[in-house]
Short mmCIF file of C-alpha atoms in Angstrom, two decimals:
data_model
loop_
_atom_site.label_atom_id
_atom_site.label_comp_id
_atom_site.label_asym_id
_atom_site.label_seq_id
_atom_site.Cartn_x
_atom_site.Cartn_y
_atom_site.Cartn_z
CA MET A 1 -76.62 44.20 3.06
CA LYS A 2 -75.93 44.61 6.16
CA TYR A 3 -73.21 42.66 8.41
CA ASN A 4 -73.51 41.97 12.44
CA PRO A 5 -69.51 42.90 13.49
CA LEU A 6 -70.58 40.13 16.95
CA LEU A 7 -70.87 37.38 13.55
CA ILE A 8 -68.30 38.01 12.03
CA GLY A 9 -65.68 38.28 14.64
CA SER A 10 -66.64 35.04 16.05
CA LEU A 11 -66.73 33.33 12.84
CA ILE A 12 -63.39 34.04 12.70
CA PHE A 13 -62.70 33.33 15.78
CA VAL A 14 -63.58 29.98 14.73
CA THR A 15 -61.18 29.75 12.13
CA LEU A 16 -57.84 31.00 13.07
CA ALA A 17 -58.55 29.46 16.78
CA PRO A 18 -57.57 25.54 15.78
CA ILE A 19 -54.27 27.19 13.53
CA ALA A 20 -53.28 28.98 15.90
CA GLY A 21 -53.39 26.02 18.88
CA TYR A 22 -52.11 23.58 16.04
CA THR A 23 -48.64 26.04 15.48
CA LEU A 24 -48.25 26.47 19.17
CA LEU A 25 -48.38 22.88 20.08
CA VAL A 26 -45.61 22.43 17.19
CA ARG A 27 -43.73 24.79 18.22
CA ASN A 28 -43.16 23.96 22.05
CA SER A 29 -42.85 20.06 21.06
CA VAL A 30 -39.93 20.78 18.93
CA LYS A 31 -37.81 22.74 21.50
CA PRO A 32 -37.82 19.92 23.83
CA LYS A 33 -37.19 17.58 21.53
CA THR A 34 -34.22 19.71 20.36
CA ILE A 35 -32.98 20.72 23.42
CA GLU A 36 -33.15 17.12 25.14
CA SER A 37 -31.74 15.77 21.43
CA ALA A 38 -28.57 18.12 22.48
CA SER A 39 -28.34 17.45 26.43
CA SER A 40 -28.14 13.64 25.26
CA ALA A 41 -25.39 14.18 22.77
CA SER A 42 -23.09 16.18 25.34
CA THR A 43 -23.63 13.99 27.89
CA SER A 44 -23.16 11.51 25.48
CA THR A 45 -19.52 13.21 24.36
CA GLU A 46 -19.03 13.52 28.14
CA GLU A 47 -19.44 10.16 29.40
CA GLN A 48 -16.88 8.28 26.80
CA PRO A 49 -13.93 8.10 28.51
CA ALA A 50 -11.15 9.35 25.70
CA PHE A 51 -8.77 6.13 26.93
CA SER A 52 -5.09 7.45 27.39
CA LEU A 53 -1.85 4.63 25.43
CA LEU A 54 -0.92 3.61 28.79
CA ASP A 55 -5.01 2.64 29.32
CA ARG A 56 -5.92 0.84 25.54
CA ILE A 57 -1.67 -1.25 26.14
CA GLY A 58 -2.40 -1.76 29.66
CA ASN A 59 -5.61 -4.18 29.10
CA PHE A 60 -4.90 -4.90 25.37
CA ARG A 61 -7.43 -3.33 23.74
CA PRO A 62 -6.66 -3.59 20.85
CA ASN A 63 -3.53 -5.05 19.13
CA GLN A 64 -3.37 -1.93 16.67
CA ASP A 65 -3.84 0.92 19.14
CA LEU A 66 0.16 0.26 20.10
CA GLN A 67 0.76 -0.84 16.12
CA ALA A 68 -0.95 2.75 15.57
CA ASN A 69 0.80 5.38 17.75
CA HIS A 70 4.18 3.18 18.26
CA ARG A 71 5.78 5.29 20.68
CA CYS A 72 5.20 7.06 24.22
CA VAL A 73 8.75 8.46 24.36
CA GLY A 74 8.49 8.78 28.57
CA CYS A 75 5.07 7.36 29.58
CA ASP A 76 4.39 5.36 32.38
CA PHE A 77 4.73 2.36 32.00
CA SER A 78 5.82 0.72 34.79
CA GLY A 79 4.17 -2.65 37.10
CA THR A 80 2.81 -3.55 32.93
CA ASN A 81 3.10 -6.37 31.52
CA PHE A 82 3.59 -6.35 27.91
CA SER A 83 4.42 -10.41 28.04
CA ASP A 84 3.51 -12.42 25.18
CA ARG A 85 3.11 -9.02 22.58
CA ASP A 86 4.72 -7.56 19.27
CA LEU A 87 5.83 -3.58 20.09
CA SER A 88 8.60 -4.35 17.14
CA ARG A 89 10.09 -0.94 16.55
CA VAL A 90 8.50 0.91 18.78
CA ASN A 91 9.68 3.61 20.87
CA LEU A 92 9.76 3.78 24.14
CA GLY A 93 12.93 5.55 25.17
CA GLN A 94 13.42 7.70 27.83
CA ALA A 95 9.99 5.70 29.67
CA ASN A 96 9.13 4.06 33.36
CA LEU A 97 9.95 0.79 32.36
CA GLN A 98 10.01 -0.85 36.28
CA HIS A 99 8.88 -4.29 36.82
CA VAL A 100 7.27 -4.26 33.21
CA ASP A 101 7.04 -7.98 32.29
CA PHE A 102 8.09 -8.94 28.78
CA SER A 103 8.91 -12.21 28.93
CA ASN A 104 8.36 -13.64 25.72
CA THR A 105 7.99 -10.56 23.58
CA GLN A 106 9.34 -8.78 20.08
CA LEU A 107 11.26 -6.39 20.74
CA VAL A 108 12.85 -6.16 17.61
CA ASN A 109 14.74 -3.11 16.43
CA ALA A 110 12.78 -1.13 18.92
CA ILE A 111 14.13 1.78 21.09
CA LEU A 112 14.23 1.75 24.56
CA SER A 113 17.46 4.35 24.68
CA ASP A 114 17.76 6.59 28.01
CA SER A 115 14.34 4.43 29.77
CA GLN A 116 14.14 3.06 33.53
CA LEU A 117 13.62 -1.13 32.96
CA GLU A 118 15.14 -1.63 36.90
CA ALA A 119 13.53 -5.19 37.72
CA ALA A 120 11.82 -5.55 34.35
CA THR A 121 11.37 -9.14 33.74
CA LEU A 122 12.59 -9.75 29.30
CA VAL A 123 13.23 -13.77 29.68
CA GLU A 124 13.12 -15.19 26.73
CA SER A 125 12.04 -12.05 24.91
CA ASN A 126 13.57 -10.48 21.40
CA ALA A 127 14.95 -7.27 21.03
CA THR A 128 17.40 -7.74 18.73
CA GLY A 129 18.61 -5.10 17.43
CA ALA A 130 17.07 -2.59 19.62
CA ASP A 131 18.02 0.54 21.24
CA PHE A 132 19.02 0.08 25.20
CA LYS A 133 21.50 2.70 24.71
CA GLY A 134 22.16 5.20 28.55
CA ALA A 135 19.23 2.89 30.13
CA ASN A 136 19.00 0.70 33.48
CA LEU A 137 18.40 -2.73 33.86
CA SER A 138 19.85 -2.64 36.83
CA ASN A 139 17.96 -6.32 38.64
CA ALA A 140 16.71 -6.91 34.93
CA ASP A 141 15.85 -10.41 34.75
CA LEU A 142 16.86 -11.10 30.75
CA THR A 143 17.41 -15.03 30.66
CA ARG A 144 17.46 -17.13 27.19
CA SER A 145 16.87 -13.51 25.94
CA GLN A 146 18.10 -13.01 22.16
CA LEU A 147 20.44 -9.03 22.69
CA MET A 148 22.08 -9.20 19.50
CA HIS A 149 23.58 -6.66 17.99
CA VAL A 150 22.23 -4.31 20.75
CA ASP A 151 22.66 -1.08 21.81
CA LEU A 152 23.43 -1.29 25.19
CA VAL A 153 26.43 1.37 25.59
CA GLN A 154 26.65 2.89 29.29
CA ALA A 155 24.17 1.36 29.81
CA THR A 156 23.22 -0.18 33.81
CA LEU A 157 22.85 -4.08 33.55
CA ASP A 158 23.90 -4.30 37.81
CA GLU A 159 22.78 -7.46 39.20
CA ALA A 160 20.42 -8.72 36.27
CA THR A 161 20.39 -11.91 35.27
CA MET A 162 21.60 -12.83 31.81
CA ALA A 163 22.40 -16.16 31.99
CA SER A 164 22.25 -18.31 28.33
CA VAL A 165 21.80 -14.52 27.01
CA GLU A 166 22.54 -13.91 23.40
CA LEU A 167 24.11 -10.91 23.05
CA ARG A 168 26.45 -11.04 19.33
CA GLU A 169 27.94 -8.39 18.58
CA ALA A 170 26.79 -6.40 20.73
CA ALA A 171 27.42 -2.57 21.64
CA LEU A 172 28.87 -2.90 25.29
CA SER A 173 31.23 0.11 25.47
CA GLU A 174 31.20 1.21 29.17
CA ALA A 175 28.27 -0.19 30.43
CA SER A 176 28.42 -1.44 33.86
CA LEU A 177 27.56 -5.32 34.69
CA ARG A 178 28.92 -5.60 38.18
CA ASN A 179 28.01 -8.73 39.73
CA THR A 180 25.65 -9.53 36.38
CA ASP A 181 25.25 -13.91 35.97
CA LEU A 182 26.15 -13.89 32.82
CA SER A 183 27.05 -17.63 32.65
CA ASN A 184 26.82 -19.42 29.59
CA ALA A 185 25.57 -16.65 27.67
CA SER A 186 26.93 -15.85 23.50
CA LEU A 187 28.79 -12.37 23.23
CA TYR A 188 30.46 -13.54 20.39
CA GLY A 189 32.29 -11.30 18.97
CA ALA A 190 30.55 -7.82 20.68
CA ILE A 191 31.83 -4.78 22.10
CA LEU A 192 32.98 -4.31 25.30
CA ARG A 193 35.51 -1.52 25.68
CA GLU A 194 36.03 0.09 29.29
CA THR A 195 33.16 -2.65 30.47
CA ASN A 196 32.03 -2.80 33.95
CA LEU A 197 32.39 -6.40 35.18
CA ALA A 198 33.30 -7.28 37.77
CA GLY A 199 32.26 -9.54 40.61
CA ALA A 200 30.18 -10.87 37.47
CA ASN A 201 29.58 -14.54 36.38
CA LEU A 202 30.81 -15.68 33.77
CA GLN A 203 31.41 -19.34 33.71
CA ASN A 204 31.23 -20.82 30.66
CA ALA A 205 30.31 -17.63 27.95
CA ASP A 206 31.61 -17.58 25.06
CA LEU A 207 33.78 -13.97 24.76
CA ARG A 208 35.45 -15.02 21.20
CA TYR A 209 36.07 -12.07 18.66
CA THR A 210 35.54 -9.35 21.66
CA ASP A 211 37.43 -6.38 22.56
CA LEU A 212 37.29 -5.96 26.16
CA THR A 213 39.66 -2.75 26.00
CA ASP A 214 40.10 -1.87 29.15
CA ALA A 215 37.26 -3.77 30.32
CA THR A 216 37.30 -4.48 34.41
CA PHE A 217 36.66 -8.37 36.06
CA THR A 218 38.28 -7.90 39.43
CA GLY A 219 36.14 -10.08 41.18
CA ALA A 220 34.50 -12.10 38.08
CA ASN A 221 34.04 -15.90 37.62
CA LEU A 222 35.78 -16.46 34.56
CA ASP A 223 34.83 -20.31 34.91
CA GLY A 224 35.33 -22.06 31.59
CA VAL A 225 35.49 -18.81 29.35
CA LEU A 226 36.33 -19.50 25.41
CA TRP A 227 38.39 -16.13 24.41
CA GLU A 228 39.94 -17.51 20.87
CA GLY A 229 40.67 -14.12 19.11
CA ALA A 230 39.88 -11.63 21.93
CA ILE A 231 41.25 -8.54 22.23
CA LEU A 232 42.29 -8.31 25.58
CA PRO A 233 42.03 -6.04 28.60
CA ASN A 234 45.95 -4.75 28.23
CA GLY A 235 45.18 -4.40 23.87
CA SER A 236 46.96 -7.81 23.24
CA ASN A 237 45.52 -10.51 21.38
CA TYR A 238 44.82 -13.72 23.49
CA SER A 239 46.74 -16.70 22.13
CA GLY A 240 46.76 -19.00 24.94
CA ALA A 241 46.49 -22.86 24.12
CA ASP A 242 44.01 -23.03 27.52
CA ASP A 243 40.22 -21.46 26.74
CA ILE A 244 40.31 -20.53 30.80
CA LEU A 245 41.68 -17.11 31.11
CA LEU A 246 42.56 -15.75 35.24
CA LEU A 247 42.82 -11.49 35.72
CA SER A 248 44.15 -10.20 37.45
CA GLY A 249 43.07 -7.11 39.61
CA ASP A 250 43.70 -4.53 37.29
CA GLY A 251 42.12 -6.83 33.45
CA GLU A 252 46.60 -8.11 33.27
CA PRO A 253 46.12 -12.04 31.97
CA GLU A 254 48.09 -14.46 34.81
CA GLU A 255 50.15 -16.65 33.76
#
């Protein structure tokens, strides 16, 4: 039996052509999808902003972000509004906190050592047990804030407003509080060795049982101060019946 080669070739072509065409179509349709998908994923990754800690805290994106990080040493938060927040035990040591608003903020046991807090607002904040050692709080407003047991050793609080502040048993040795308003403040049992209180307003302040060894009161307003049990700048114990004591420029009590 003889076969026509031309006829056989035509039959093979007709059979295989649709298969080849379908395969090519599938390959071409899959490739662009894969590339498009990869490109889309890449674009999606690039478009999603990587929020810094400052963005998250500054915009108060959710509070758990702050709880998770709980520290940002040396960060710049100048001008940030932290009012009415719970920042207890946060570590903001050496941070730039100038003009920051900490009003009504919980800063219990927070670390703010060597931080810059010039002109910051801490009105009615609770910073009990916080570490402000070496911090600069010049011109800060701490009115009615709770600062019991805080560490303010070598801190600068010149011209700060600290009226009615609670500084019970605080450590303020070698701190500078020149021209600071401490009227009606409670410093009961505080340590103020070598503290500079020149020009400070201490009217009606509670300085009972404080250690004022070598402290400076030049030009300070001491009207109505409570001195019972205090160690005076010359190292002697106050034992006068009158609760008003005037100190001369060298810190010696005047009769």
